[in-house]
Amino acid sequence: MAKKDNGKPAVAQKPRSLREPLRTSAENSKNPKAPKGARRTGGHGPGRGHGTPLSPLLRVPSGEPVDLDAFDPGGTPGGPTDKAAGVAATARMAERLASLQERLYAASTAGDRRRVLLVLQGMDTSGKGGTVKHVVGLFNPSGCRIKAFKAPTPEERNHPFLWRIAKALPQPGEIGIFDRSHYEDVLIARVRELVPRSQLGRRYAQINRFEKSLADDGVSVVKVFLHIGYAEQRERLLERLDNPEKHWKFNPGDIEERSAWPAYQQAYELSLERCSTDAAPWFVVPADRKWYRNWAVGKLLLEHLEDIAPQYPKGDFDVDECRARLLAT
């Protein structure tokens, strides 16, 4: 079997379009036993044209095994050349995103049931909240429905796990954003063994059926895994400790959770493998570089809205007659 430059076995048959060339960092050469995903690379992705669709580059193929260690969390696949260019490119999306959002809502007033649901998942500090702030901030907030899912309430525990998800779905014409989602019920539930494995197995199929029903009802489901590296997570946690104004974001339990990093990576790999479908594919977005993360998620949303191609509905009234009546007042 071929070897990577860090001496670990290479992943066989991994689609090239889904990953950056892997490089070995100095830190990992000193820490060969770091948990899977600890690789911290600093190079930019290959220079692709900015007009190239991003979705095919980041999409997880349906039904294929996933090895997150083959995805570079510090890469910038298909992205701008540097931070300054990335920030500028994200800002330039704002007008087009706002226009498409307005058309989507306008179309809903004429009975169009289509809408968008952005699902954000990732390890702690991967930037779910930052993505909501910087990317969703490009939209008109009145047309967005944002839901951050926490631990289930006693009432929610009395219902099937998808019950609370269905209650938070966007209405026709809206853009919904889930900060965490129903995938917590196959992630932390697996790592912490909160339910029997046999029940977990059934949940993947339930999720696929649920998301297929959403797609059939006009929901464009955009599922994004924000892929942060092990070393980068430590740096972000240290930043929270070093800044008293960010202590509210730190939980000592975050340190314990890092010990479960390999188990969480495996849980994510299973979710990506079993639940990336034609109806609702997963996209792996490298998240070590915040500017790239924001640009990539914005670009994915833009591509999905352009694919919907919402149109303003035609008026069901006589324009000339109404103009004459208005001028007469």
PDB file of C-alpha atoms in Angstrom, residues 92-307:
ATOM      1  CA  ARG A  92     -19.191  40.557  -3.214  1.00  0.00           C
ATOM      2  CA  MET A  93     -21.657  37.686  -2.804  1.00  0.00           C
ATOM      3  CA  ALA A  94     -23.938  39.777  -0.602  1.00  0.00           C
ATOM      4  CA  GLU A  95     -25.891  41.551  -3.345  1.00  0.00           C
ATOM      5  CA  ARG A  96     -26.513  38.378  -5.349  1.00  0.00           C
ATOM      6  CA  LEU A  97     -27.489  36.377  -2.257  1.00  0.00           C
ATOM      7  CA  ALA A  98     -29.918  39.080  -1.127  1.00  0.00           C
ATOM      8  CA  SER A  99     -31.483  39.263  -4.583  1.00  0.00           C
ATOM      9  CA  LEU A 100     -32.014  35.496  -4.772  1.00  0.00           C
ATOM     10  CA  GLN A 101     -33.405  35.437  -1.237  1.00  0.00           C
ATOM     11  CA  GLU A 102     -35.940  38.126  -2.116  1.00  0.00           C
ATOM     12  CA  ARG A 103     -37.008  36.213  -5.234  1.00  0.00           C
ATOM     13  CA  LEU A 104     -37.349  33.022  -3.189  1.00  0.00           C
ATOM     14  CA  TYR A 105     -39.648  34.736  -0.713  1.00  0.00           C
ATOM     15  CA  ALA A 106     -41.587  36.518  -3.460  1.00  0.00           C
ATOM     16  CA  ALA A 107     -42.179  33.218  -5.263  1.00  0.00           C
ATOM     17  CA  SER A 108     -43.588  31.726  -2.048  1.00  0.00           C
ATOM     18  CA  THR A 109     -46.368  34.332  -2.028  1.00  0.00           C
ATOM     19  CA  ALA A 110     -47.617  32.743  -5.260  1.00  0.00           C
ATOM     20  CA  GLY A 111     -47.558  29.193  -3.874  1.00  0.00           C
ATOM     21  CA  ASP A 112     -43.950  28.156  -4.572  1.00  0.00           C
ATOM     22  CA  ARG A 113     -42.995  25.836  -1.683  1.00  0.00           C
ATOM     23  CA  ARG A 114     -39.247  25.867  -2.246  1.00  0.00           C
ATOM     24  CA  ARG A 115     -36.847  26.916   0.519  1.00  0.00           C
ATOM     25  CA  VAL A 116     -33.299  26.265   1.729  1.00  0.00           C
ATOM     26  CA  LEU A 117     -32.064  24.525   4.875  1.00  0.00           C
ATOM     27  CA  LEU A 118     -28.405  24.963   5.852  1.00  0.00           C
ATOM     28  CA  VAL A 119     -27.265  22.331   8.364  1.00  0.00           C
ATOM     29  CA  LEU A 120     -24.016  23.160  10.192  1.00  0.00           C
ATOM     30  CA  GLN A 121     -22.156  20.434  12.066  1.00  0.00           C
ATOM     31  CA  GLY A 122     -18.629  20.292  13.412  1.00  0.00           C
ATOM     32  CA  MET A 123     -16.468  19.824  16.452  1.00  0.00           C
ATOM     33  CA  ASP A 124     -16.403  22.497  19.162  1.00  0.00           C
ATOM     34  CA  THR A 125     -14.746  25.731  17.938  1.00  0.00           C
ATOM     35  CA  SER A 126     -15.175  24.702  14.278  1.00  0.00           C
ATOM     36  CA  GLY A 127     -17.088  27.935  13.690  1.00  0.00           C
ATOM     37  CA  LYS A 128     -20.779  27.117  13.521  1.00  0.00           C
ATOM     38  CA  GLY A 129     -21.706  30.341  15.310  1.00  0.00           C
ATOM     39  CA  GLY A 130     -19.159  32.340  13.329  1.00  0.00           C
ATOM     40  CA  THR A 131     -20.596  31.023  10.091  1.00  0.00           C
ATOM     41  CA  VAL A 132     -24.074  32.089  11.125  1.00  0.00           C
ATOM     42  CA  LYS A 133     -22.761  35.559  11.986  1.00  0.00           C
ATOM     43  CA  HIS A 134     -20.663  36.183   8.887  1.00  0.00           C
ATOM     44  CA  VAL A 135     -22.522  34.277   6.170  1.00  0.00           C
ATOM     45  CA  VAL A 136     -26.147  34.398   7.213  1.00  0.00           C
ATOM     46  CA  GLY A 137     -25.521  38.062   8.001  1.00  0.00           C
ATOM     47  CA  LEU A 138     -25.423  38.596   4.241  1.00  0.00           C
ATOM     48  CA  PHE A 139     -29.147  37.813   4.058  1.00  0.00           C
ATOM     49  CA  ASN A 140     -32.227  39.741   5.147  1.00  0.00           C
ATOM     50  CA  PRO A 141     -32.777  38.387   8.681  1.00  0.00           C
ATOM     51  CA  SER A 142     -36.558  38.618   8.348  1.00  0.00           C
ATOM     52  CA  GLY A 143     -36.406  35.825   5.777  1.00  0.00           C
ATOM     53  CA  CYS A 144     -34.193  33.537   7.850  1.00  0.00           C
ATOM     54  CA  ARG A 145     -35.154  31.003  10.495  1.00  0.00           C
ATOM     55  CA  ILE A 146     -32.199  30.158  12.762  1.00  0.00           C
ATOM     56  CA  LYS A 147     -32.254  27.352  15.297  1.00  0.00           C
ATOM     57  CA  ALA A 148     -29.409  26.295  17.600  1.00  0.00           C
ATOM     58  CA  PHE A 149     -30.066  22.820  18.957  1.00  0.00           C
ATOM     59  CA  LYS A 150     -28.977  22.099  22.515  1.00  0.00           C
ATOM     60  CA  ALA A 151     -29.448  19.001  24.670  1.00  0.00           C
ATOM     61  CA  PRO A 152     -33.044  17.745  24.339  1.00  0.00           C
ATOM     62  CA  THR A 153     -35.554  19.101  26.850  1.00  0.00           C
ATOM     63  CA  PRO A 154     -37.700  16.716  28.922  1.00  0.00           C
ATOM     64  CA  GLU A 155     -40.581  17.343  26.509  1.00  0.00           C
ATOM     65  CA  GLU A 156     -38.393  16.610  23.482  1.00  0.00           C
ATOM     66  CA  ARG A 157     -37.172  13.369  25.040  1.00  0.00           C
ATOM     67  CA  ASN A 158     -40.780  12.201  25.144  1.00  0.00           C
ATOM     68  CA  HIS A 159     -40.946  12.338  21.340  1.00  0.00           C
ATOM     69  CA  PRO A 160     -39.028  10.667  18.486  1.00  0.00           C
ATOM     70  CA  PHE A 161     -35.677  12.382  17.904  1.00  0.00           C
ATOM     71  CA  LEU A 162     -36.813  14.028  14.654  1.00  0.00           C
ATOM     72  CA  TRP A 163     -39.852  15.643  16.301  1.00  0.00           C
ATOM     73  CA  ARG A 164     -38.038  18.789  17.427  1.00  0.00           C
ATOM     74  CA  ILE A 165     -36.293  19.041  14.049  1.00  0.00           C
ATOM     75  CA  ALA A 166     -39.573  19.051  12.132  1.00  0.00           C
ATOM     76  CA  LYS A 167     -40.873  21.860  14.333  1.00  0.00           C
ATOM     77  CA  ALA A 168     -37.945  24.107  13.404  1.00  0.00           C
ATOM     78  CA  LEU A 169     -37.991  23.695   9.619  1.00  0.00           C
ATOM     79  CA  PRO A 170     -38.083  26.790   7.392  1.00  0.00           C
ATOM     80  CA  GLN A 171     -41.369  27.777   5.807  1.00  0.00           C
ATOM     81  CA  PRO A 172     -41.701  28.162   2.018  1.00  0.00           C
ATOM     82  CA  GLY A 173     -39.603  31.087   0.832  1.00  0.00           C
ATOM     83  CA  GLU A 174     -37.369  31.077   3.907  1.00  0.00           C
ATOM     84  CA  ILE A 175     -33.744  30.185   4.498  1.00  0.00           C
ATOM     85  CA  GLY A 176     -33.352  27.953   7.541  1.00  0.00           C
ATOM     86  CA  ILE A 177     -30.110  27.513   9.461  1.00  0.00           C
ATOM     87  CA  PHE A 178     -29.477  24.718  11.942  1.00  0.00           C
ATOM     88  CA  ASP A 179     -26.571  25.226  14.351  1.00  0.00           C
ATOM     89  CA  ARG A 180     -26.191  21.520  15.140  1.00  0.00           C
ATOM     90  CA  SER A 181     -29.081  19.307  14.141  1.00  0.00           C
ATOM     91  CA  HIS A 182     -30.638  15.850  14.146  1.00  0.00           C
ATOM     92  CA  TYR A 183     -27.132  14.493  13.526  1.00  0.00           C
ATOM     93  CA  GLU A 184     -26.332  15.003  17.192  1.00  0.00           C
ATOM     94  CA  ASP A 185     -28.530  11.942  17.726  1.00  0.00           C
ATOM     95  CA  VAL A 186     -26.039   9.776  15.832  1.00  0.00           C
ATOM     96  CA  LEU A 187     -22.890  11.638  16.930  1.00  0.00           C
ATOM     97  CA  ILE A 188     -22.805  12.314  20.658  1.00  0.00           C
ATOM     98  CA  ALA A 189     -25.330   9.507  21.079  1.00  0.00           C
ATOM     99  CA  ARG A 190     -22.757   7.124  19.567  1.00  0.00           C
ATOM    100  CA  VAL A 191     -19.680   8.516  21.319  1.00  0.00           C
ATOM    101  CA  ARG A 192     -21.330   8.658  24.749  1.00  0.00           C
ATOM    102  CA  GLU A 193     -23.322   5.458  24.167  1.00  0.00           C
ATOM    103  CA  LEU A 194     -26.607   7.152  24.995  1.00  0.00           C
ATOM    104  CA  VAL A 195     -28.650   4.654  22.988  1.00  0.00           C
ATOM    105  CA  PRO A 196     -28.091   1.017  21.904  1.00  0.00           C
ATOM    106  CA  ARG A 197     -26.073   0.532  18.716  1.00  0.00           C
ATOM    107  CA  SER A 198     -29.000  -1.243  17.086  1.00  0.00           C
ATOM    108  CA  GLN A 199     -31.101   1.883  17.556  1.00  0.00           C
ATOM    109  CA  LEU A 200     -28.335   4.049  16.130  1.00  0.00           C
ATOM    110  CA  GLY A 201     -28.272   1.919  13.002  1.00  0.00           C
ATOM    111  CA  ARG A 202     -31.966   2.540  12.429  1.00  0.00           C
ATOM    112  CA  ARG A 203     -31.539   6.273  12.895  1.00  0.00           C
ATOM    113  CA  TYR A 204     -29.371   6.663   9.796  1.00  0.00           C
ATOM    114  CA  ALA A 205     -32.159   5.208   7.667  1.00  0.00           C
ATOM    115  CA  GLN A 206     -34.725   7.397   9.438  1.00  0.00           C
ATOM    116  CA  ILE A 207     -32.642  10.482   8.724  1.00  0.00           C
ATOM    117  CA  ASN A 208     -32.327   9.582   5.044  1.00  0.00           C
ATOM    118  CA  ARG A 209     -36.066   9.071   4.699  1.00  0.00           C
ATOM    119  CA  PHE A 210     -36.752  12.314   6.549  1.00  0.00           C
ATOM    120  CA  GLU A 211     -34.373  14.333   4.366  1.00  0.00           C
ATOM    121  CA  LYS A 212     -35.758  12.733   1.204  1.00  0.00           C
ATOM    122  CA  SER A 213     -39.245  13.830   2.254  1.00  0.00           C
ATOM    123  CA  LEU A 214     -37.936  17.361   2.744  1.00  0.00           C
ATOM    124  CA  ALA A 215     -36.397  17.392  -0.722  1.00  0.00           C
ATOM    125  CA  ASP A 216     -39.636  16.084  -2.207  1.00  0.00           C
ATOM    126  CA  ASP A 217     -41.450  18.990  -0.516  1.00  0.00           C
ATOM    127  CA  GLY A 218     -39.166  21.606  -2.046  1.00  0.00           C
ATOM    128  CA  VAL A 219     -36.451  21.931   0.590  1.00  0.00           C
ATOM    129  CA  SER A 220     -32.882  22.266  -0.708  1.00  0.00           C
ATOM    130  CA  VAL A 221     -30.885  20.680   2.129  1.00  0.00           C
ATOM    131  CA  VAL A 222     -27.290  21.938   2.318  1.00  0.00           C
ATOM    132  CA  LYS A 223     -25.412  19.901   4.934  1.00  0.00           C
ATOM    133  CA  VAL A 224     -21.990  21.271   5.850  1.00  0.00           C
ATOM    134  CA  PHE A 225     -19.402  19.581   8.033  1.00  0.00           C
ATOM    135  CA  LEU A 226     -16.971  22.247   9.256  1.00  0.00           C
ATOM    136  CA  HIS A 227     -13.737  20.271   9.359  1.00  0.00           C
ATOM    137  CA  ILE A 228     -11.323  21.694  11.937  1.00  0.00           C
ATOM    138  CA  GLY A 229      -7.959  20.180  12.845  1.00  0.00           C
ATOM    139  CA  TYR A 230      -7.063  18.850  16.278  1.00  0.00           C
ATOM    140  CA  ALA A 231      -4.212  21.343  16.771  1.00  0.00           C
ATOM    141  CA  GLU A 232      -6.319  24.263  15.541  1.00  0.00           C
ATOM    142  CA  GLN A 233      -9.050  23.412  18.037  1.00  0.00           C
ATOM    143  CA  ARG A 234      -6.508  23.556  20.863  1.00  0.00           C
ATOM    144  CA  GLU A 235      -5.365  27.006  19.705  1.00  0.00           C
ATOM    145  CA  ARG A 236      -8.927  28.317  19.652  1.00  0.00           C
ATOM    146  CA  LEU A 237      -9.646  26.918  23.101  1.00  0.00           C
ATOM    147  CA  LEU A 238      -6.448  28.547  24.390  1.00  0.00           C
ATOM    148  CA  GLU A 239      -7.562  31.863  22.902  1.00  0.00           C
ATOM    149  CA  ARG A 240     -10.771  31.600  24.921  1.00  0.00           C
ATOM    150  CA  LEU A 241      -8.794  30.932  28.093  1.00  0.00           C
ATOM    151  CA  ASP A 242      -6.395  33.804  27.433  1.00  0.00           C
ATOM    152  CA  ASN A 243      -9.159  36.351  26.835  1.00  0.00           C
ATOM    153  CA  PRO A 244     -11.408  37.069  29.863  1.00  0.00           C
ATOM    154  CA  GLU A 245     -14.080  38.377  27.494  1.00  0.00           C
ATOM    155  CA  LYS A 246     -14.321  34.892  25.981  1.00  0.00           C
ATOM    156  CA  HIS A 247     -14.391  32.889  29.196  1.00  0.00           C
ATOM    157  CA  TRP A 248     -18.149  32.591  28.810  1.00  0.00           C
ATOM    158  CA  LYS A 249     -17.517  30.499  25.692  1.00  0.00           C
ATOM    159  CA  PHE A 250     -15.191  28.077  27.476  1.00  0.00           C
ATOM    160  CA  ASN A 251     -16.288  24.986  29.331  1.00  0.00           C
ATOM    161  CA  PRO A 252     -13.779  22.811  31.245  1.00  0.00           C
ATOM    162  CA  GLY A 253     -15.657  19.888  29.764  1.00  0.00           C
ATOM    163  CA  ASP A 254     -14.211  20.881  26.376  1.00  0.00           C
ATOM    164  CA  ILE A 255     -10.874  19.447  27.529  1.00  0.00           C
ATOM    165  CA  GLU A 256     -12.463  16.088  28.316  1.00  0.00           C
ATOM    166  CA  GLU A 257     -14.225  16.102  24.962  1.00  0.00           C
ATOM    167  CA  ARG A 258     -10.849  16.392  23.214  1.00  0.00           C
ATOM    168  CA  SER A 259      -9.923  13.011  24.632  1.00  0.00           C
ATOM    169  CA  ALA A 260     -12.827  11.604  22.619  1.00  0.00           C
ATOM    170  CA  TRP A 261     -11.621  13.197  19.369  1.00  0.00           C
ATOM    171  CA  PRO A 262     -10.955   9.881  17.558  1.00  0.00           C
ATOM    172  CA  ALA A 263     -14.399   8.590  18.531  1.00  0.00           C
ATOM    173  CA  TYR A 264     -16.075  11.760  17.265  1.00  0.00           C
ATOM    174  CA  GLN A 265     -14.136  11.601  14.000  1.00  0.00           C
ATOM    175  CA  GLN A 266     -15.327   8.040  13.499  1.00  0.00           C
ATOM    176  CA  ALA A 267     -18.902   9.031  14.308  1.00  0.00           C
ATOM    177  CA  TYR A 268     -18.740  11.834  11.747  1.00  0.00           C
ATOM    178  CA  GLU A 269     -17.253   9.513   9.144  1.00  0.00           C
ATOM    179  CA  LEU A 270     -20.163   7.117   9.583  1.00  0.00           C
ATOM    180  CA  SER A 271     -22.698   9.939   9.305  1.00  0.00           C
ATOM    181  CA  LEU A 272     -21.060  11.305   6.167  1.00  0.00           C
ATOM    182  CA  GLU A 273     -20.860   7.849   4.608  1.00  0.00           C
ATOM    183  CA  ARG A 274     -24.389   6.717   5.430  1.00  0.00           C
ATOM    184  CA  CYS A 275     -26.258   9.999   5.019  1.00  0.00           C
ATOM    185  CA  SER A 276     -24.700  11.706   1.995  1.00  0.00           C
ATOM    186  CA  THR A 277     -27.446  11.071  -0.538  1.00  0.00           C
ATOM    187  CA  ASP A 278     -28.535  12.480  -3.873  1.00  0.00           C
ATOM    188  CA  ALA A 279     -31.438  14.176  -2.108  1.00  0.00           C
ATOM    189  CA  ALA A 280     -29.308  15.658   0.681  1.00  0.00           C
ATOM    190  CA  PRO A 281     -25.541  15.394   0.159  1.00  0.00           C
ATOM    191  CA  TRP A 282     -22.876  16.323   2.700  1.00  0.00           C
ATOM    192  CA  PHE A 283     -20.172  18.902   1.978  1.00  0.00           C
ATOM    193  CA  VAL A 284     -16.850  18.901   3.854  1.00  0.00           C
ATOM    194  CA  VAL A 285     -15.640  22.488   4.336  1.00  0.00           C
ATOM    195  CA  PRO A 286     -12.082  22.939   5.674  1.00  0.00           C
ATOM    196  CA  ALA A 287     -12.493  25.218   8.714  1.00  0.00           C
ATOM    197  CA  ASP A 288      -9.022  26.002  10.022  1.00  0.00           C
ATOM    198  CA  ARG A 289      -9.046  29.220   7.996  1.00  0.00           C
ATOM    199  CA  LYS A 290     -12.091  31.209   9.032  1.00  0.00           C
ATOM    200  CA  TRP A 291     -12.070  33.377   5.943  1.00  0.00           C
ATOM    201  CA  TYR A 292     -12.169  30.309   3.686  1.00  0.00           C
ATOM    202  CA  ARG A 293     -14.907  28.708   5.793  1.00  0.00           C
ATOM    203  CA  ASN A 294     -17.098  31.799   5.410  1.00  0.00           C
ATOM    204  CA  TRP A 295     -16.431  32.083   1.693  1.00  0.00           C
ATOM    205  CA  ALA A 296     -17.081  28.390   1.040  1.00  0.00           C
ATOM    206  CA  VAL A 297     -20.376  28.231   2.913  1.00  0.00           C
ATOM    207  CA  GLY A 298     -21.536  31.419   1.223  1.00  0.00           C
ATOM    208  CA  LYS A 299     -20.572  30.006  -2.179  1.00  0.00           C
ATOM    209  CA  LEU A 300     -22.438  26.745  -1.495  1.00  0.00           C
ATOM    210  CA  LEU A 301     -25.572  28.682  -0.570  1.00  0.00           C
ATOM    211  CA  LEU A 302     -25.210  30.861  -3.661  1.00  0.00           C
ATOM    212  CA  GLU A 303     -24.898  27.834  -5.936  1.00  0.00           C
ATOM    213  CA  HIS A 304     -27.949  26.162  -4.427  1.00  0.00           C
ATOM    214  CA  LEU A 305     -30.049  29.327  -4.700  1.00  0.00           C
ATOM    215  CA  GLU A 306     -28.956  29.792  -8.301  1.00  0.00           C
ATOM    216  CA  ASP A 307     -29.928  26.187  -8.978  1.00  0.00           C
TER     217      ASP A 307
END
